[in-house]
Tab-separated table of C-alpha atoms in Angstrom:
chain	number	residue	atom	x	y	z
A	1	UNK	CA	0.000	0.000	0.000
A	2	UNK	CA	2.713	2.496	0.739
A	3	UNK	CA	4.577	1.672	-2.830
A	4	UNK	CA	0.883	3.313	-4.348
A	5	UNK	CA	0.732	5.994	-1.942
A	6	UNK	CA	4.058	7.441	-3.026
A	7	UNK	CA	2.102	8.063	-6.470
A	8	UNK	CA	0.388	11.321	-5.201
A	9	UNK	CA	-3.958	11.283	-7.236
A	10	UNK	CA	-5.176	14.579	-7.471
A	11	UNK	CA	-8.396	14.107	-7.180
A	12	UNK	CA	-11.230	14.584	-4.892
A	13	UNK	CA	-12.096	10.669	-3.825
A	14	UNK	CA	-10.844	9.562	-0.300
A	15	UNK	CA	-10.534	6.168	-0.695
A	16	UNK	CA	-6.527	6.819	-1.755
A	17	UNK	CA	-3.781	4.389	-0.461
A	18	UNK	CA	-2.585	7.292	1.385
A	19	UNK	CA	-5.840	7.791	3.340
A	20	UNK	CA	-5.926	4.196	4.123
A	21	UNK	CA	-2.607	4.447	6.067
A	22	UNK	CA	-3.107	7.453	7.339
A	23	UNK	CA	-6.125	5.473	8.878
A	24	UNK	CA	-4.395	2.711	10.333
A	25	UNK	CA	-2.039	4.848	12.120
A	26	UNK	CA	-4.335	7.537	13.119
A	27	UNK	CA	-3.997	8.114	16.686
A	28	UNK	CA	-7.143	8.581	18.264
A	29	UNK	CA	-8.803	5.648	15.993
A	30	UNK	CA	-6.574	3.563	14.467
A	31	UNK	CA	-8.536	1.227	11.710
A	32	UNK	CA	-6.430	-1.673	12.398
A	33	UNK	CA	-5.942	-4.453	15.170
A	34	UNK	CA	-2.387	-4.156	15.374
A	35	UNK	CA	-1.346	-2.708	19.147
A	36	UNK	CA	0.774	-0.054	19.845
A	37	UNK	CA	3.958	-1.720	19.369
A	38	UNK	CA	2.837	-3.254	16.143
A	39	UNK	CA	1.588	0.170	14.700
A	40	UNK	CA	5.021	1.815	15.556
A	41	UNK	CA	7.113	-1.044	14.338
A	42	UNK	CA	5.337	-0.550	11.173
A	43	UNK	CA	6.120	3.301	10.924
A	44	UNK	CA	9.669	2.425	11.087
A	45	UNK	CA	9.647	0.299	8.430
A	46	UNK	CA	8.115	2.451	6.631
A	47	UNK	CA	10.071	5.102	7.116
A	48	UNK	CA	13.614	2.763	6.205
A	49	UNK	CA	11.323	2.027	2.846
A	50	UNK	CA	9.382	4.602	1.691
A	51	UNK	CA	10.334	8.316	3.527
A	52	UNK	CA	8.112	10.472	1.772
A	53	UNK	CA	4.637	8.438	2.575
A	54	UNK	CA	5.888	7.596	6.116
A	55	UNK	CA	6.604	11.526	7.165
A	56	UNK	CA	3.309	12.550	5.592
A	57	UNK	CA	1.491	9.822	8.212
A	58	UNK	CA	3.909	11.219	10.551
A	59	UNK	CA	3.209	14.620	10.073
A	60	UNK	CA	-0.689	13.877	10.198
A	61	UNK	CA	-0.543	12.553	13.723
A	62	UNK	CA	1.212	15.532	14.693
A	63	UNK	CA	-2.089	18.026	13.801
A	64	UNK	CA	-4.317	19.138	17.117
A	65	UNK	CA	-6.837	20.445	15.019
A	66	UNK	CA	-10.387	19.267	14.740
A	67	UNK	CA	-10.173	15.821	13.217
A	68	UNK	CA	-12.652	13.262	11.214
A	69	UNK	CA	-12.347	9.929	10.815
A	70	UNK	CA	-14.004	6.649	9.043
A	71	UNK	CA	-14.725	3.370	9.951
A	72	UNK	CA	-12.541	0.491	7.813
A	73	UNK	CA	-15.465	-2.185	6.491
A	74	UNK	CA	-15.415	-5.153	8.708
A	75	UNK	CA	-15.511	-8.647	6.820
A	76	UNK	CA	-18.563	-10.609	7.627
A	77	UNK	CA	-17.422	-13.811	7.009
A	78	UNK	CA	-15.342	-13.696	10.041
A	79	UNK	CA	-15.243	-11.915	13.962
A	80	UNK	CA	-11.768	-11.361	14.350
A	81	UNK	CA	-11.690	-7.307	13.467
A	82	UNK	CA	-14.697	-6.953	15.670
A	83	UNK	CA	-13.358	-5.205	19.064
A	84	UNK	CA	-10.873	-3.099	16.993
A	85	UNK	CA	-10.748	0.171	14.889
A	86	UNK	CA	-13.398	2.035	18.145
A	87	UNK	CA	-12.046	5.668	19.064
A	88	UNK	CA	-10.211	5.008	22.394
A	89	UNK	CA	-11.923	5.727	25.808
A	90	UNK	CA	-9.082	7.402	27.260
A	91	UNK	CA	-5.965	9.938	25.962
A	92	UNK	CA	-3.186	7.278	27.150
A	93	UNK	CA	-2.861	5.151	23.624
A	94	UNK	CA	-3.489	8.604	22.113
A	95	UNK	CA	-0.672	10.499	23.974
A	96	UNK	CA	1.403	7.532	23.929
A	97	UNK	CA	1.608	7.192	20.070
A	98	UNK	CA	1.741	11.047	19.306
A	99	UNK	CA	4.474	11.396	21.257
A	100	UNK	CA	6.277	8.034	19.897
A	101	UNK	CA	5.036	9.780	16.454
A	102	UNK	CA	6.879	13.164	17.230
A	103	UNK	CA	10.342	11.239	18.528
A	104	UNK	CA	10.368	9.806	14.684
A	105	UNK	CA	10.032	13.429	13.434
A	106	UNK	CA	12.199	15.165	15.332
A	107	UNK	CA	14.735	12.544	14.874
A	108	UNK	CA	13.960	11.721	11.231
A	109	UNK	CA	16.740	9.064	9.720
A	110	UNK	CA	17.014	10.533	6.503
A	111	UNK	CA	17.614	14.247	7.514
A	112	UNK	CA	15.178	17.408	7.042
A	113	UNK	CA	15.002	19.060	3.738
A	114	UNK	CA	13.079	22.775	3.078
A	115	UNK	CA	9.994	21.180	3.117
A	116	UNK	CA	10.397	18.980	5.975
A	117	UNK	CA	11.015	21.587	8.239
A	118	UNK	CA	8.427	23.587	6.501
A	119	UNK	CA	6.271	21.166	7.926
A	120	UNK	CA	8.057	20.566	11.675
A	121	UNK	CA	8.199	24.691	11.684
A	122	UNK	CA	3.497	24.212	10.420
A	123	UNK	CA	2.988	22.030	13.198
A	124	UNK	CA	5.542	23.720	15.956
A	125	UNK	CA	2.537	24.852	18.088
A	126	UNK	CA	0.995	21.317	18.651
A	127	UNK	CA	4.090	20.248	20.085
A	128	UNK	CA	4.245	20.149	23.411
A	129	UNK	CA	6.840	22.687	25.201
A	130	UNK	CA	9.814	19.571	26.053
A	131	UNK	CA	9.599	19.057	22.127
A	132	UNK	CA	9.377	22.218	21.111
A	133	UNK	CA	12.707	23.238	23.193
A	134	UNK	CA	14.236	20.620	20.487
A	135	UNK	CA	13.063	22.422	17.413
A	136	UNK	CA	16.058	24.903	18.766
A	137	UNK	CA	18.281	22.552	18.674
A	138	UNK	CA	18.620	22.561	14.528
């Protein structure tokens, strides 16, 4: 999925690859089963393999913004998704893997070009302060 996100659709559907990864690793409802571990594992892997898609899920997690998300379709033919993919009942899974998700930006592998930083510099103010005193740092 992350080899057809790198091929950017200008369109205005929503069912993109992008949008579909951006949906398993959103942090408040993450359309997947994987745990926390999993999920983050993933992202790094992702980010060895394909930089650009990775720091644009990244980047997303990083937004405090108001925020919309969809359900993934659960298969009827078997239970085993049922249980997963709910909004979480409390901030801990939420803080846990935004601040796991701003580590892996701030120390990004393959260094920051313009844009990059454009984006770190965009999302500056939802970082919290400890973070933030690292943007300096550059």
């Amino acid at each position: 999925m992350a080899q057809l996100a790198e091929i950017e659709i200008n369109d205005n559907w929503s069912n993109k690859p992008t949008n579909s990864l951006e949906s398993i690793f959103r942090v408040w409802m993450p359309q997947t089963a994987a745990d926390h571990d999993t999920r983050l594992r993933v992202m790094k892997l992702l980010a060895d393999k394909f930089p650009s898609v990775a720091w644009k899920i990244c980047i997303a997690q990083l937004d405090s913004g108001p925020k919309t998300g969809h359900y993934s379709h659960k298969p009827r033919w078997r239970n085993d998704a049922y249980g997963f993919g709910e909004t979480f009942k409390t901030w801990t899974p939420i803080f846990a893997f935004m601040r796991d998700m701003i580590d892996m930006a701030l120390n990004w592998k393959g260094g920051y070009t313009r844009d990059l930083l454009g984006d770190l510099i965009q999302h500056l103010h939802d970082l919290p302060e400890e973070h933030q005193a690292k943007c300096g740092v550059w």
